[in-house]
PDB file of C-alpha atoms in Angstrom:
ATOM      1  CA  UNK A 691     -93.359 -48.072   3.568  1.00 49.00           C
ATOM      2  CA  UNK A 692     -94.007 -50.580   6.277  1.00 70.00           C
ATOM      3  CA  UNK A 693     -92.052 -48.822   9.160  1.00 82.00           C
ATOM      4  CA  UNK A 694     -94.020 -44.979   8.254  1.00 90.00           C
ATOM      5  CA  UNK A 695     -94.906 -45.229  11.684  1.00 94.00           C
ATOM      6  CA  UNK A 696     -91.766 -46.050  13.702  1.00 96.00           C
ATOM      7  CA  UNK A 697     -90.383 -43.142  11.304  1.00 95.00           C
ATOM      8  CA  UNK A 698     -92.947 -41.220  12.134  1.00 95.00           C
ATOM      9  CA  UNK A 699     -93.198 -41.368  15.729  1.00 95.00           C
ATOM     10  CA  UNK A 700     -89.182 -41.359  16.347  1.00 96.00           C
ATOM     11  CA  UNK A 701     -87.547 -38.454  14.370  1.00 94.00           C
ATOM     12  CA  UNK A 702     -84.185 -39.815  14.973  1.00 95.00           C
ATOM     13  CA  UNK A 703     -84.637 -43.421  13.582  1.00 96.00           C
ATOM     14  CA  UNK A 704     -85.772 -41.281  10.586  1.00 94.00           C
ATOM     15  CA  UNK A 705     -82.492 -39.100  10.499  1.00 94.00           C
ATOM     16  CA  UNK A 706     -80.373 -42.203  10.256  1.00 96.00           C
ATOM     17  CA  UNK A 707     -78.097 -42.336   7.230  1.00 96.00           C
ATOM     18  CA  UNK A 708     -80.005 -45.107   5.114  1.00 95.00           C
ATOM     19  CA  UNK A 709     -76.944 -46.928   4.625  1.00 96.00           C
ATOM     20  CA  UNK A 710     -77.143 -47.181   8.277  1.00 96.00           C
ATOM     21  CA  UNK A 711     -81.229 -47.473   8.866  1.00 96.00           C
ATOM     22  CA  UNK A 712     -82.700 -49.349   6.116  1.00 95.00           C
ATOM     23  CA  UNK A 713     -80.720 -52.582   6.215  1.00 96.00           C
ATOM     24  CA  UNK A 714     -80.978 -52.901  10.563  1.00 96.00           C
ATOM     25  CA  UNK A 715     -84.966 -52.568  10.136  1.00 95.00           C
ATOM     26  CA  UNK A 716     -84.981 -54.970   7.463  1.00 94.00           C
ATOM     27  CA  UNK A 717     -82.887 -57.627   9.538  1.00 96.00           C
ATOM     28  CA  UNK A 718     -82.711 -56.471  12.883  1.00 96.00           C
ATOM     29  CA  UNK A 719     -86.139 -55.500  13.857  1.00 96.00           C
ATOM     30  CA  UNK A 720     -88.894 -57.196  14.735  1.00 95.00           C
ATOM     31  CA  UNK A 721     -93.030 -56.009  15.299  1.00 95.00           C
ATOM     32  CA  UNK A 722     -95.501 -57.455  17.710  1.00 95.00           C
ATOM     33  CA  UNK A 723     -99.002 -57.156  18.279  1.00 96.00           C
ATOM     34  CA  UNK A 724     -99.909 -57.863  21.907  1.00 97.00           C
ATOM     35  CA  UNK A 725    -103.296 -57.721  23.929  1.00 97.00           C
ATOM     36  CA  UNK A 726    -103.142 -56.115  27.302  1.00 94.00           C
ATOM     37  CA  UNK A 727    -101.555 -57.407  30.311  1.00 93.00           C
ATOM     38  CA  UNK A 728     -98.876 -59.353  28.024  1.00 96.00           C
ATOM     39  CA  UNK A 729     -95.591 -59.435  30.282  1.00 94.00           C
ATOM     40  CA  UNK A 730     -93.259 -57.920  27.386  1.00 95.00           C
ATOM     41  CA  UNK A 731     -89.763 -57.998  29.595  1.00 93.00           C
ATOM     42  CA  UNK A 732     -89.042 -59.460  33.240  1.00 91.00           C
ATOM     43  CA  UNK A 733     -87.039 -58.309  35.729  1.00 90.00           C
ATOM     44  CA  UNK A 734     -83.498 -59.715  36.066  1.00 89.00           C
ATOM     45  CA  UNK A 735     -83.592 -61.298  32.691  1.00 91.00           C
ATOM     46  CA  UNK A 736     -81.060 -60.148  29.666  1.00 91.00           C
ATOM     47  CA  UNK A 737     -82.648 -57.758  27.688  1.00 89.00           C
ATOM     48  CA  UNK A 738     -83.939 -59.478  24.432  1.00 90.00           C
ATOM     49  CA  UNK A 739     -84.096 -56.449  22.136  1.00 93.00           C
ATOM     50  CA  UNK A 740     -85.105 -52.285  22.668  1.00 94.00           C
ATOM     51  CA  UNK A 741     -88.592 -51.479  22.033  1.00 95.00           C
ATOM     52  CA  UNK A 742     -90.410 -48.509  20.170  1.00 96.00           C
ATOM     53  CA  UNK A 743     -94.040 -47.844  21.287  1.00 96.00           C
ATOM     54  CA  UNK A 744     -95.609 -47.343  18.063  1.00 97.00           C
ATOM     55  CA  UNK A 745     -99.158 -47.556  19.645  1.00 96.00           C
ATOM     56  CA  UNK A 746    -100.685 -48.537  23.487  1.00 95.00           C
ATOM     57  CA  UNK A 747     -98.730 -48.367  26.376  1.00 93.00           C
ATOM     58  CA  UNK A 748     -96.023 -50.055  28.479  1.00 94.00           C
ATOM     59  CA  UNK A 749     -95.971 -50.080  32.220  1.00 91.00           C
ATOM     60  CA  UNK A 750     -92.598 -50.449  33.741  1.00 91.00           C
ATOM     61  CA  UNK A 751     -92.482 -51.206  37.443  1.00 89.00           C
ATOM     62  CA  UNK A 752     -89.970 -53.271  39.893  1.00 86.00           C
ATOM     63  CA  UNK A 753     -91.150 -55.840  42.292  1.00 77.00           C
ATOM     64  CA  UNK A 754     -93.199 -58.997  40.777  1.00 62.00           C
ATOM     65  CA  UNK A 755     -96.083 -58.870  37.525  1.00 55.00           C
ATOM     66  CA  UNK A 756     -97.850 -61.095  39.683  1.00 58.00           C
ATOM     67  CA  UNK A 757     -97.689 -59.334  43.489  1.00 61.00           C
ATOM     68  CA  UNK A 758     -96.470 -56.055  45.165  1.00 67.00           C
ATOM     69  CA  UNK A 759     -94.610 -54.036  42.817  1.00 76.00           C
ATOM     70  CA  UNK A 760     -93.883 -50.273  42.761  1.00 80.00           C
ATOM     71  CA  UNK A 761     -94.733 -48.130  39.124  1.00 82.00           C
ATOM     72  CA  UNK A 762     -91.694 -46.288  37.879  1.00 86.00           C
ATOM     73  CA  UNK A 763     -93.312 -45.129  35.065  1.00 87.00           C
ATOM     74  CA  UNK A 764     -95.089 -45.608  31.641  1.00 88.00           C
ATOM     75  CA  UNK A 765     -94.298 -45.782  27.793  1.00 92.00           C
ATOM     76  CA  UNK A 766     -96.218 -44.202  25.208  1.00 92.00           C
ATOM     77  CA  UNK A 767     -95.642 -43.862  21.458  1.00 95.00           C
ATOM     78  CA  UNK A 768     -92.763 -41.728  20.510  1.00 93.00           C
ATOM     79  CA  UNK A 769     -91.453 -42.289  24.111  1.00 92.00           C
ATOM     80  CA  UNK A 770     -88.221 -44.953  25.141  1.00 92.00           C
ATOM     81  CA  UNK A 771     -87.664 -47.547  27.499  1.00 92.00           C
ATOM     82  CA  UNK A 772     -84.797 -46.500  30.181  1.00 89.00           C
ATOM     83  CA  UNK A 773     -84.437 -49.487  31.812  1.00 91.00           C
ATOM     84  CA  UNK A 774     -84.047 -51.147  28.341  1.00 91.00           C
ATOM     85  CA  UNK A 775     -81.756 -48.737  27.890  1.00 89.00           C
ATOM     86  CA  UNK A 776     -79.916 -49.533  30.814  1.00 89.00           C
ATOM     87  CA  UNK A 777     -79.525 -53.112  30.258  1.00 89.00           C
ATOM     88  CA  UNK A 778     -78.184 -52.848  26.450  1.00 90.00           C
ATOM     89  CA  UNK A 779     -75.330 -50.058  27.383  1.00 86.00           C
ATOM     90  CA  UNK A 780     -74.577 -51.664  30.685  1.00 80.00           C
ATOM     91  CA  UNK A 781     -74.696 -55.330  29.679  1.00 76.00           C
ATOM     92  CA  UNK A 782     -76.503 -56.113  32.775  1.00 81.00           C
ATOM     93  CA  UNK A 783     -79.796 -58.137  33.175  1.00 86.00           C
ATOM     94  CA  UNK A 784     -82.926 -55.903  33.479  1.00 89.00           C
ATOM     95  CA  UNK A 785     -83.691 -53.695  36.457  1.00 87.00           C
ATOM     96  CA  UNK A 786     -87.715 -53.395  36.311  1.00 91.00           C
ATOM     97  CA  UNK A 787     -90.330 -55.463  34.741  1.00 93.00           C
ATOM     98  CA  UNK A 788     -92.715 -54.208  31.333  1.00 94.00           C
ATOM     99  CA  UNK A 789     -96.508 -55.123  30.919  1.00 94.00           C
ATOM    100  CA  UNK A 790     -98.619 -53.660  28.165  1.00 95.00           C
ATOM    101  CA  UNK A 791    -101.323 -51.934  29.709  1.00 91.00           C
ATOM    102  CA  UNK A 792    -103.485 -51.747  26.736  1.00 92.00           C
ATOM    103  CA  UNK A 793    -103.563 -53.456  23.521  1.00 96.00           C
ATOM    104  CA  UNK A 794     -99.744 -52.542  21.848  1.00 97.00           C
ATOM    105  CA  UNK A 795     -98.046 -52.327  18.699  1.00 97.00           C
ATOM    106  CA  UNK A 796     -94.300 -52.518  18.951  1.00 97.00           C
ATOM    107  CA  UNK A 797     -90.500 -52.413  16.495  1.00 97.00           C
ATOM    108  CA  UNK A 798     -88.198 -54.147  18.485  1.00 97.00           C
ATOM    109  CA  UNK A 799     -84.574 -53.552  17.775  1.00 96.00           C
ATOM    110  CA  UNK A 800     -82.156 -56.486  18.244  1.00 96.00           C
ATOM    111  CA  UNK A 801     -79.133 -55.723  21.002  1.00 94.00           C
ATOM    112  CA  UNK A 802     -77.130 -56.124  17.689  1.00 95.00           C
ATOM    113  CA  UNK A 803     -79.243 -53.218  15.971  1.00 96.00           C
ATOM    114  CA  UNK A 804     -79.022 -51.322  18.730  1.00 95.00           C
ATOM    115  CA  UNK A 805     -75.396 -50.913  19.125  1.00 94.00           C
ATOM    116  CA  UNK A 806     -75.447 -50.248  15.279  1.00 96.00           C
ATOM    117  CA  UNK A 807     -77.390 -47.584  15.970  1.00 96.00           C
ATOM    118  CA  UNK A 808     -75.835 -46.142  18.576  1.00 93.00           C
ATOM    119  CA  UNK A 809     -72.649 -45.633  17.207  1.00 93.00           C
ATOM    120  CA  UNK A 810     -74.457 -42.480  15.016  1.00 94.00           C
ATOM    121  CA  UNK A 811     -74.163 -40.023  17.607  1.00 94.00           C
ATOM    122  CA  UNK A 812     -77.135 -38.318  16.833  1.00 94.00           C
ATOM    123  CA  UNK A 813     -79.476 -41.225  17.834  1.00 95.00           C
ATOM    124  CA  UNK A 814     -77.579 -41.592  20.791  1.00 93.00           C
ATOM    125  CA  UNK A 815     -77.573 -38.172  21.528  1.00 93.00           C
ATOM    126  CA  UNK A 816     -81.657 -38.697  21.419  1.00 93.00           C
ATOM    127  CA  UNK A 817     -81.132 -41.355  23.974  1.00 92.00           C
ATOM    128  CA  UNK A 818     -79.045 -40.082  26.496  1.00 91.00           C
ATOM    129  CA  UNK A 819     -81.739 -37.410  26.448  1.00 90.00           C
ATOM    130  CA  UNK A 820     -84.736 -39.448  26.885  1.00 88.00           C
ATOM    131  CA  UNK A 821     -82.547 -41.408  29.218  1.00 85.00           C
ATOM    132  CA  UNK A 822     -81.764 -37.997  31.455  1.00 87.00           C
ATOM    133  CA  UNK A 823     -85.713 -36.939  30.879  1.00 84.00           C
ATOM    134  CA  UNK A 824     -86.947 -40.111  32.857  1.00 82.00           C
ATOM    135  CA  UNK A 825     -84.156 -40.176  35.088  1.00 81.00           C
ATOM    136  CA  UNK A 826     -85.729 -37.107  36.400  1.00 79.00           C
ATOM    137  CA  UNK A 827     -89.323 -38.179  36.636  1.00 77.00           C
ATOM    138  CA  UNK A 828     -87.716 -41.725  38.769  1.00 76.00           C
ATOM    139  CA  UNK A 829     -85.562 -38.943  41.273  1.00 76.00           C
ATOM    140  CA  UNK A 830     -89.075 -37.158  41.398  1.00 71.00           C
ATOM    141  CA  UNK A 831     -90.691 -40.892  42.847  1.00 70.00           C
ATOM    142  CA  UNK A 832     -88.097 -41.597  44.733  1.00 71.00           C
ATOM    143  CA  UNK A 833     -88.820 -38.145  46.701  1.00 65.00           C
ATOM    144  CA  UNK A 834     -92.615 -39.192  46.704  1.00 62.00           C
ATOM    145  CA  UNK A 835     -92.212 -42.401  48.279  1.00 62.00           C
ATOM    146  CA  UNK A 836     -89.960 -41.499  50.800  1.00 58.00           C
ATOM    147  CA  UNK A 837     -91.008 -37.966  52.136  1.00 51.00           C
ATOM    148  CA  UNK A 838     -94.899 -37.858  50.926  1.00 57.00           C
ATOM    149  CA  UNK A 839     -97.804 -39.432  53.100  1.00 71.00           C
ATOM    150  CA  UNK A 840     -99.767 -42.100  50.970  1.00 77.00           C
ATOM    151  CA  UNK A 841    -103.216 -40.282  51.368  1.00 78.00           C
ATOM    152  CA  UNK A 842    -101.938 -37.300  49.232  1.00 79.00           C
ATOM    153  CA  UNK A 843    -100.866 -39.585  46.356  1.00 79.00           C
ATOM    154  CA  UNK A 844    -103.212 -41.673  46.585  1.00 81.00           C
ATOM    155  CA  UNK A 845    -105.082 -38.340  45.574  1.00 80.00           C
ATOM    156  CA  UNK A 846    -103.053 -37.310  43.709  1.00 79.00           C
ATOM    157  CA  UNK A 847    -103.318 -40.851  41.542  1.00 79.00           C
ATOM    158  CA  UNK A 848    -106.810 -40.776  41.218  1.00 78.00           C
ATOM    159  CA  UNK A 849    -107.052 -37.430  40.201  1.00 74.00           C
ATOM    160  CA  UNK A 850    -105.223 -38.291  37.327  1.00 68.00           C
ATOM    161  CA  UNK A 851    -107.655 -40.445  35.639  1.00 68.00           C
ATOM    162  CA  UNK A 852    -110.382 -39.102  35.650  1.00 69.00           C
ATOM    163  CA  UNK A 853    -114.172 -38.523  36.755  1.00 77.00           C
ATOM    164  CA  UNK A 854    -114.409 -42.202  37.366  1.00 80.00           C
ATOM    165  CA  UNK A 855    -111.537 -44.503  37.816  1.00 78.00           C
ATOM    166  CA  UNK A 856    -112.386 -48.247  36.322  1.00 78.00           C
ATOM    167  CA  UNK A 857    -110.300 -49.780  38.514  1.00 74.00           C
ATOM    168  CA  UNK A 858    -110.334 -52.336  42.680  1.00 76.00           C
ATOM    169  CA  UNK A 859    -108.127 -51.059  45.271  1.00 77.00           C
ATOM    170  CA  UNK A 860    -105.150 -53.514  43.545  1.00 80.00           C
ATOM    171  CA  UNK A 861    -105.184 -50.907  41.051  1.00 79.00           C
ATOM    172  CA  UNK A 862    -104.203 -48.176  43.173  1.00 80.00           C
ATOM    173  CA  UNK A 863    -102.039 -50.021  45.379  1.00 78.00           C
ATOM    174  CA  UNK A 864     -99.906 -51.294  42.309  1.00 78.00           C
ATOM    175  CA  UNK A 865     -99.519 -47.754  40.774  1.00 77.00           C
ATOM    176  CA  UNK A 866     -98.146 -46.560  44.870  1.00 78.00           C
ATOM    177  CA  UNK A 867     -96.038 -49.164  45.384  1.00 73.00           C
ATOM    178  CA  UNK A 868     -98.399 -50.312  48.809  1.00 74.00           C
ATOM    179  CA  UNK A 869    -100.641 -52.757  49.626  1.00 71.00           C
ATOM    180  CA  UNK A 870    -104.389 -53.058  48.967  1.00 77.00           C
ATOM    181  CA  UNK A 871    -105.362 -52.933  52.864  1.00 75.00           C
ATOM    182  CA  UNK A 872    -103.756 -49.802  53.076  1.00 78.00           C
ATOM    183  CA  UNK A 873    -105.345 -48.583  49.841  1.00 81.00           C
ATOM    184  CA  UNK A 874    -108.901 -49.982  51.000  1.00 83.00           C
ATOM    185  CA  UNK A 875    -108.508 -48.280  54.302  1.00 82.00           C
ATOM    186  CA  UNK A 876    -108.154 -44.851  52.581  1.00 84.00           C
ATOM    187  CA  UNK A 877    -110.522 -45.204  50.098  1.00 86.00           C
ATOM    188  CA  UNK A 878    -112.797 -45.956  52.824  1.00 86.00           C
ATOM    189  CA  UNK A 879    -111.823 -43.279  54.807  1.00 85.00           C
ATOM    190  CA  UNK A 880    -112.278 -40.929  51.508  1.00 87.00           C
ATOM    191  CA  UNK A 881    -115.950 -41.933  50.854  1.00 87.00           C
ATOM    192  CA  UNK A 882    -117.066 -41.296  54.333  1.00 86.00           C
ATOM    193  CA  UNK A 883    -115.404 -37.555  53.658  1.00 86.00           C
ATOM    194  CA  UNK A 884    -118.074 -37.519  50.489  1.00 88.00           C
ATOM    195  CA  UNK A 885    -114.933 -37.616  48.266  1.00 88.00           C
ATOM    196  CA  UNK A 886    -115.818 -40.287  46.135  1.00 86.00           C
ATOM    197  CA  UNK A 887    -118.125 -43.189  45.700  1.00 88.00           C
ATOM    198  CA  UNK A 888    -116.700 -47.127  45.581  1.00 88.00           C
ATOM    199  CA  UNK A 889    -118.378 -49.476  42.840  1.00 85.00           C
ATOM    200  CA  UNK A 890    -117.877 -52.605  42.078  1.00 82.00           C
ATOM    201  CA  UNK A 891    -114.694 -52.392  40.019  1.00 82.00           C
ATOM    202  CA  UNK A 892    -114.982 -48.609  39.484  1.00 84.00           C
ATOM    203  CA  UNK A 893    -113.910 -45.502  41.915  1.00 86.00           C
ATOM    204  CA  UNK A 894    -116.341 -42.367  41.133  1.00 87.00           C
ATOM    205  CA  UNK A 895    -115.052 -39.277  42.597  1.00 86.00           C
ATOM    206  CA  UNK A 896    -117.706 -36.974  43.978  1.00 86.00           C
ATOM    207  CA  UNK A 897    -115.519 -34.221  45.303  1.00 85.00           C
ATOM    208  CA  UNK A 898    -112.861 -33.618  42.789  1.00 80.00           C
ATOM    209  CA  UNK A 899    -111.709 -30.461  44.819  1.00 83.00           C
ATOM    210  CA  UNK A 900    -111.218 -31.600  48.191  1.00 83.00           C
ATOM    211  CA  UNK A 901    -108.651 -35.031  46.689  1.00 80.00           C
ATOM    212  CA  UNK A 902    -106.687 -31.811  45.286  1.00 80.00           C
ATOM    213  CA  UNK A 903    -106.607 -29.724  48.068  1.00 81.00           C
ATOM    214  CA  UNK A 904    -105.621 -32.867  50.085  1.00 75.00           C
ATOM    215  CA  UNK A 905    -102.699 -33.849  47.462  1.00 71.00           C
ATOM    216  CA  UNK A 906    -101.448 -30.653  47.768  1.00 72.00           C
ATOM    217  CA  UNK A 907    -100.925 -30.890  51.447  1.00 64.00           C
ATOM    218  CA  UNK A 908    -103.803 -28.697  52.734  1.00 57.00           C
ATOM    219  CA  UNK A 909    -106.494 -31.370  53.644  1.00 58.00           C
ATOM    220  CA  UNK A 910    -106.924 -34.580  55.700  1.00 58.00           C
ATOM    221  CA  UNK A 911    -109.728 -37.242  55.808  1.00 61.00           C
ATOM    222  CA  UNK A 912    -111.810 -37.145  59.174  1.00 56.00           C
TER     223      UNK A 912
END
């Protein structure tokens, strides 16, 4: 069946009556292919449709694709867009902007689909509680950004991609909602610590320890 995958991947588009299902993915839905760094949705513009992740990955982040711009958070297969979300029940224009971060594969459901959908109340019970999943991780940002130093997420952010981070200090700076100064400052201020080494478009960390003693609080750069 050509839509195994979305089935597959969302349990509740599966558990659809097929009355209801099989004639929205046949006229409703839509698949795209798209390389990374494609700008799939901007801010402030209606929503043109609700996405499934069927392979890659979606950043979602306010601010501008092309400058400063804070990371609210990403979307993997199997996973849902909020601020999609958002825009379709609300009828308001979109709140953040989405860029694939790696090649993606995505079913996108037309606003028409969607409120098909959503009048089963067992796929909207799935995503009211995606919806109150995410809203959690955004209230958990919210209290990083404004009570958390940026040297302890900064930490924090490397840490979480491994032994060496392919990435400038825009990279960084993008994912912390900050500036690349401030990011090149620390990073700086890391390697003379012997915390990490900077490359040419690559961050190695050295001392893997130390950036997780300092993101939990407990350690400073010199």
């Amino acid at each position: 069946m050509p839509h195994d995958d979305l089935l597959s991947l969302y349990p509740a588009v599966a558990t659809l009556p097929p009355a209801l299902r099989e004639p929205v993915m046949h006229a409703q839905m839509r698949r795209l292919d798209v390389p990374a760094g494609t700008v799939l949705f901007e801010e402030h513009a209606p929503c043109g449709g609700f996405p499934f992740v069927l392979a890659g990955e979606v950043r979602v982040a306010r601010g501008s694709a092309q400058g400063r711009s804070i990371e609210l958070y990403r979307v993997t297969p199997g996973e849902l867009c909020v601020v999609s979300t958002t825009c379709l029940f609300g009828q308001r224009g979109l709140t953040a902007f989405g860029v694939a971060s790696a090649p993606t594969r995505l079913a996108v459901l037309s606003p028409p689909g969607f409120e098909a959908w959503a009048s089963h109340e067992p796929f909207r019970r799935f995503v009211f509680g995606a919806f109150a999943d995410r809203l959690a991780d955004l209230m958990e940002l919210a209290e990083a950004v404004a009570f958390q130093r940026l040297h302890p997420r900064l930490g924090a952010a490397l840490r979480g991609h491994g032994h060496v981070v392919p990435a400038t200090p825009q990279g960084p700076a993008d994912e912390l909602g900050t500036v690349r100064e401030i990011v090149t400052r620390l990073l700086r201020r890391f390697e003379r610590a012997g915390w990490l080494r900077l490359g040419r478009e690559r961050i190695e960390l050295v001392d893997a320890a130390a950036l997780r003693r300092m993101a939990a609080g407990d350690e400073a750069p010199g």
